[in-house]
mmCIF file of C-alpha atoms in Angstrom:
data_model
loop_
_atom_site.group_PDB
_atom_site.id
_atom_site.type_symbol
_atom_site.label_atom_id
_atom_site.label_comp_id
_atom_site.label_asym_id
_atom_site.label_seq_id
_atom_site.Cartn_x
_atom_site.Cartn_y
_atom_site.Cartn_z
ATOM 1 C CA MET A 1 13.106 -4.355 24.307
ATOM 2 C CA GLU A 2 9.253 -5.297 24.518
ATOM 3 C CA LEU A 3 8.023 -8.194 22.163
ATOM 4 C CA PHE A 4 6.107 -5.747 20.116
ATOM 5 C CA GLU A 5 8.932 -3.515 19.427
ATOM 6 C CA TYR A 6 11.165 -6.394 18.572
ATOM 7 C CA ILE A 7 8.387 -8.012 16.330
ATOM 8 C CA SER A 8 7.830 -4.486 14.613
ATOM 9 C CA VAL A 9 11.461 -3.775 13.665
ATOM 10 C CA LEU A 10 11.490 -5.989 10.612
ATOM 11 C CA THR A 11 8.414 -4.696 9.265
ATOM 12 C CA SER A 12 9.650 -1.271 10.050
ATOM 13 C CA ILE A 13 12.621 -1.763 7.892
ATOM 14 C CA ILE A 14 10.679 -2.992 5.069
ATOM 15 C CA VAL A 15 8.233 -0.282 4.970
ATOM 16 C CA GLY A 16 11.304 2.091 5.317
ATOM 17 C CA LEU A 17 12.828 0.367 2.151
ATOM 18 C CA GLY A 18 9.720 0.856 0.212
ATOM 19 C CA MET A 19 9.421 4.676 1.318
ATOM 20 C CA ALA A 20 13.226 4.964 0.520
ATOM 21 C CA HIS A 21 12.636 3.529 -3.092
ATOM 22 C CA LEU A 22 9.792 5.926 -3.720
ATOM 23 C CA LEU A 23 11.862 8.842 -2.659
ATOM 24 C CA ARG A 24 15.005 7.709 -4.668
ATOM 25 C CA GLY A 25 12.824 7.539 -7.493
ATOM 26 C CA LEU A 26 11.176 11.088 -7.088
ATOM 27 C CA ALA A 27 14.802 12.264 -6.328
ATOM 28 C CA GLY A 28 15.858 10.741 -9.710
ATOM 29 C CA LEU A 29 12.953 12.433 -11.557
ATOM 30 C CA VAL A 30 14.091 15.688 -10.104
ATOM 31 C CA GLN A 31 17.814 15.170 -10.695
ATOM 32 C CA HIS A 32 17.374 14.184 -14.514
ATOM 33 C CA PRO A 33 14.002 15.814 -15.376
ATOM 34 C CA GLY A 34 14.377 15.041 -19.193
ATOM 35 C CA ARG A 35 15.590 11.615 -18.925
ATOM 36 C CA GLU A 36 12.394 9.872 -18.734
ATOM 37 C CA LYS A 37 8.864 10.762 -19.735
ATOM 38 C CA THR A 38 6.661 11.339 -16.489
ATOM 39 C CA TYR A 39 3.182 10.344 -16.130
ATOM 40 C CA TRP A 40 0.961 12.306 -13.759
ATOM 41 C CA VAL A 41 -1.138 9.199 -12.944
ATOM 42 C CA HIS A 42 2.087 7.312 -12.056
ATOM 43 C CA LEU A 43 3.055 10.183 -9.786
ATOM 44 C CA VAL A 44 -0.502 10.117 -7.943
ATOM 45 C CA TRP A 45 0.203 6.327 -7.277
ATOM 46 C CA VAL A 46 3.627 7.253 -5.915
ATOM 47 C CA GLY A 47 1.852 9.645 -3.554
ATOM 48 C CA TYR A 48 -0.840 7.045 -2.695
ATOM 49 C CA MET A 49 1.711 4.323 -1.679
ATOM 50 C CA PHE A 50 4.009 6.825 0.238
ATOM 51 C CA PHE A 51 0.898 7.865 2.308
ATOM 52 C CA ASN A 52 -0.359 4.441 2.659
ATOM 53 C CA MET A 53 2.952 2.999 3.907
ATOM 54 C CA VAL A 54 3.013 5.725 6.513
ATOM 55 C CA PHE A 55 -0.446 4.932 7.359
ATOM 56 C CA PHE A 56 0.410 1.315 7.619
ATOM 57 C CA TRP A 57 3.174 1.950 9.828
ATOM 58 C CA TRP A 58 1.101 3.997 12.235
ATOM 59 C CA TRP A 59 -1.928 1.628 12.175
ATOM 60 C CA GLU A 60 0.226 -1.364 12.928
ATOM 61 C CA PHE A 61 0.764 0.040 16.421
ATOM 62 C CA ALA A 62 -2.533 -1.543 17.264
ATOM 63 C CA LEU A 63 -0.685 -4.840 17.071
ATOM 64 C CA ALA A 64 1.084 -3.995 20.538
ATOM 65 C CA GLU A 65 -2.289 -5.108 22.110
ATOM 66 C CA ILE A 66 -1.576 -8.653 21.109
ATOM 67 C CA GLU A 67 -0.207 -10.493 24.106
ATOM 68 C CA VAL A 68 0.464 -13.791 22.511
ATOM 69 C CA TRP A 69 2.365 -13.795 19.184
ATOM 70 C CA LEU A 70 2.471 -16.874 16.883
ATOM 71 C CA PHE A 71 5.330 -17.218 14.553
ATOM 72 C CA GLN A 72 2.891 -17.432 11.480
ATOM 73 C CA ASP A 73 1.219 -14.140 12.566
ATOM 74 C CA TYR A 74 4.408 -12.598 12.621
ATOM 75 C CA LEU A 75 5.178 -13.953 8.996
ATOM 76 C CA PHE A 76 1.972 -12.799 7.968
ATOM 77 C CA ILE A 77 2.689 -9.153 9.169
ATOM 78 C CA VAL A 78 6.160 -9.412 7.317
ATOM 79 C CA PHE A 79 4.383 -10.616 4.291
ATOM 80 C CA TYR A 80 2.027 -7.561 4.333
ATOM 81 C CA ALA A 81 5.122 -5.138 4.451
ATOM 82 C CA VAL A 82 6.861 -7.243 1.756
ATOM 83 C CA VAL A 83 3.728 -6.681 -0.780
ATOM 84 C CA LEU A 84 3.921 -2.927 0.107
ATOM 85 C CA TYR A 85 7.597 -2.998 -0.833
ATOM 86 C CA LEU A 86 6.958 -4.856 -3.970
ATOM 87 C CA MET A 87 3.994 -2.303 -4.940
ATOM 88 C CA SER A 88 6.620 0.509 -4.371
ATOM 89 C CA ALA A 89 9.292 -1.147 -6.388
ATOM 90 C CA MET A 90 6.785 -1.667 -9.434
ATOM 91 C CA LEU A 91 6.522 2.080 -9.396
ATOM 92 C CA PHE A 92 10.070 2.789 -10.209
ATOM 93 C CA PRO A 93 11.737 0.222 -11.864
ATOM 94 C CA GLY A 94 15.447 -0.111 -12.070
ATOM 95 C CA ASP A 95 15.525 0.372 -15.808
ATOM 96 C CA LEU A 96 12.834 1.826 -18.363
ATOM 97 C CA ARG A 97 14.700 1.333 -21.432
ATOM 98 C CA ASP A 98 12.310 -1.115 -22.889
ATOM 99 C CA TYR A 99 9.422 1.283 -22.468
ATOM 100 C CA ASP A 100 8.394 4.786 -23.858
ATOM 101 C CA GLY A 101 8.359 6.422 -20.300
ATOM 102 C CA PHE A 102 6.473 5.897 -17.104
ATOM 103 C CA GLU A 103 3.014 5.955 -18.828
ATOM 104 C CA ASP A 104 3.980 3.234 -21.136
ATOM 105 C CA TYR A 105 5.676 1.441 -18.210
ATOM 106 C CA PHE A 106 2.747 1.768 -15.769
ATOM 107 C CA LEU A 107 0.048 0.727 -18.048
ATOM 108 C CA SER A 108 2.098 -2.398 -19.409
ATOM 109 C CA ARG A 109 2.583 -3.431 -15.680
ATOM 110 C CA ARG A 110 -0.817 -2.489 -14.397
ATOM 111 C CA ARG A 111 -1.928 -6.061 -13.864
ATOM 112 C CA TRP A 112 0.787 -6.590 -11.449
ATOM 113 C CA PHE A 113 0.416 -3.346 -9.498
ATOM 114 C CA PHE A 114 -3.358 -3.712 -9.031
ATOM 115 C CA GLY A 115 -3.259 -7.307 -8.455
ATOM 116 C CA LEU A 116 -0.803 -6.489 -5.264
ATOM 117 C CA LEU A 117 -3.136 -3.672 -4.512
ATOM 118 C CA ALA A 118 -6.017 -5.967 -4.368
ATOM 119 C CA MET A 119 -4.123 -8.643 -2.594
ATOM 120 C CA THR A 120 -3.558 -6.028 0.021
ATOM 121 C CA PHE A 121 -7.258 -5.574 1.152
ATOM 122 C CA PHE A 122 -7.300 -9.364 1.523
ATOM 123 C CA ILE A 123 -4.200 -9.533 3.616
ATOM 124 C CA ASP A 124 -5.655 -6.461 5.478
ATOM 125 C CA LEU A 125 -8.764 -8.510 6.336
ATOM 126 C CA TYR A 126 -6.656 -10.613 8.563
ATOM 127 C CA ASP A 127 -4.351 -7.877 9.760
ATOM 128 C CA THR A 128 -7.400 -6.253 11.140
ATOM 129 C CA TRP A 129 -8.742 -9.307 12.702
ATOM 130 C CA LEU A 130 -5.454 -9.962 14.446
ATOM 131 C CA LYS A 131 -5.895 -6.671 16.216
ATOM 132 C CA GLY A 132 -8.878 -8.152 17.878
ATOM 133 C CA ARG A 133 -12.482 -8.717 17.573
ATOM 134 C CA ASP A 134 -13.318 -5.278 19.389
ATOM 135 C CA HIS A 135 -10.793 -3.616 16.905
ATOM 136 C CA PHE A 136 -12.506 -5.252 13.916
ATOM 137 C CA GLU A 137 -15.997 -4.490 14.719
ATOM 138 C CA SER A 138 -15.021 -0.887 15.681
ATOM 139 C CA LEU A 139 -14.333 -0.089 12.055
ATOM 140 C CA GLY A 140 -17.853 -0.967 11.234
ATOM 141 C CA THR A 141 -19.277 -1.112 7.688
ATOM 142 C CA ASP A 142 -16.803 1.736 6.300
ATOM 143 C CA TYR A 143 -14.128 -0.875 6.432
ATOM 144 C CA PHE A 144 -16.048 -3.270 4.220
ATOM 145 C CA VAL A 145 -17.133 -0.288 1.906
ATOM 146 C CA MET A 146 -13.408 0.656 1.571
ATOM 147 C CA SER A 147 -12.408 -2.709 0.846
ATOM 148 C CA VAL A 148 -15.061 -3.311 -2.004
ATOM 149 C CA PHE A 149 -14.039 -0.040 -3.320
ATOM 150 C CA TYR A 150 -10.608 -0.877 -3.513
ATOM 151 C CA LEU A 151 -11.195 -4.282 -5.046
ATOM 152 C CA THR A 152 -13.467 -2.994 -7.551
ATOM 153 C CA VAL A 153 -10.969 -0.289 -8.506
ATOM 154 C CA SER A 154 -8.211 -2.855 -8.823
ATOM 155 C CA ALA A 155 -10.546 -5.129 -11.070
ATOM 156 C CA VAL A 156 -11.408 -2.084 -13.459
ATOM 157 C CA ALA A 157 -7.754 -0.907 -13.635
ATOM 158 C CA ILE A 158 -6.538 -4.227 -14.468
ATOM 159 C CA ALA A 159 -8.962 -4.833 -17.226
ATOM 160 C CA SER A 160 -8.510 -1.200 -18.652
ATOM 161 C CA LYS A 161 -5.729 0.503 -20.306
ATOM 162 C CA ARG A 162 -7.702 3.769 -21.020
ATOM 163 C CA GLN A 163 -5.796 6.805 -19.609
ATOM 164 C CA VAL A 164 -9.109 8.408 -18.447
ATOM 165 C CA VAL A 165 -10.064 5.499 -16.398
ATOM 166 C CA HIS A 166 -6.457 5.144 -14.806
ATOM 167 C CA ALA A 167 -6.605 8.998 -14.071
ATOM 168 C CA VAL A 168 -10.073 8.851 -12.409
ATOM 169 C CA ILE A 169 -8.905 5.794 -10.447
ATOM 170 C CA ALA A 170 -5.791 7.384 -9.434
ATOM 171 C CA VAL A 171 -7.238 10.502 -8.163
ATOM 172 C CA LEU A 172 -10.139 8.650 -6.354
ATOM 173 C CA ALA A 173 -7.954 6.106 -4.663
ATOM 174 C CA PHE A 174 -5.789 8.494 -3.432
ATOM 175 C CA CYS A 175 -8.488 11.033 -2.003
ATOM 176 C CA TYR A 176 -10.460 8.050 -0.651
ATOM 177 C CA GLN A 177 -7.113 6.754 1.035
ATOM 178 C CA VAL A 178 -6.638 10.134 2.790
ATOM 179 C CA ALA A 179 -10.104 10.409 3.910
ATOM 180 C CA TRP A 180 -10.184 7.156 5.418
ATOM 181 C CA SER A 181 -7.111 7.336 6.984
ATOM 182 C CA PHE A 182 -7.810 10.618 8.593
ATOM 183 C CA MET A 183 -11.273 9.141 9.494
ATOM 184 C CA PHE A 184 -9.460 6.764 12.075
ATOM 185 C CA TRP A 185 -6.288 8.652 12.536
ATOM 186 C CA GLY A 186 -7.002 9.724 16.279
ATOM 187 C CA GLN A 187 -8.077 6.137 17.237
ATOM 188 C CA GLN A 188 -4.416 4.697 17.406
ATOM 189 C CA GLY A 189 -1.033 5.682 18.825
#
């Protein structure tokens, strides 16, 4: 087993658990459609997170270029995967009894979810730098525009409980993530 393969096993497991959590939550909605009130904005974020974790796993292949691994870099990559898992877990809690459906739950926990979302973009700066200066510079200003966009979106979502604000943010964020990902999709792997 190559060093990168060994290192990537744990992050793959954590990301896989996050994806499984999302899929289990969606399956629960299909299995018991009337049990909880769904919220379409919440479901857009579920789609965003699933796509984001698929893209994270794909994009992390660039770490194979690192020749010397330090333990703190490895811990950092594991931490990144843990934050993605926590975001997924926040979307489907184990119990909604204290809430009036997913809308009430999502809006009440928005500070946690969007705080973690903002954190991922700070984490991603270092993750991108780990892949090398050439890689970092190859992303150009698009990368910084994307980061500023998501940090702004996170701040607005943390501050607002308005449904229309969250609807616009969810749709914009998901569309932007898909567009950004495909813009760079062919550069890795």
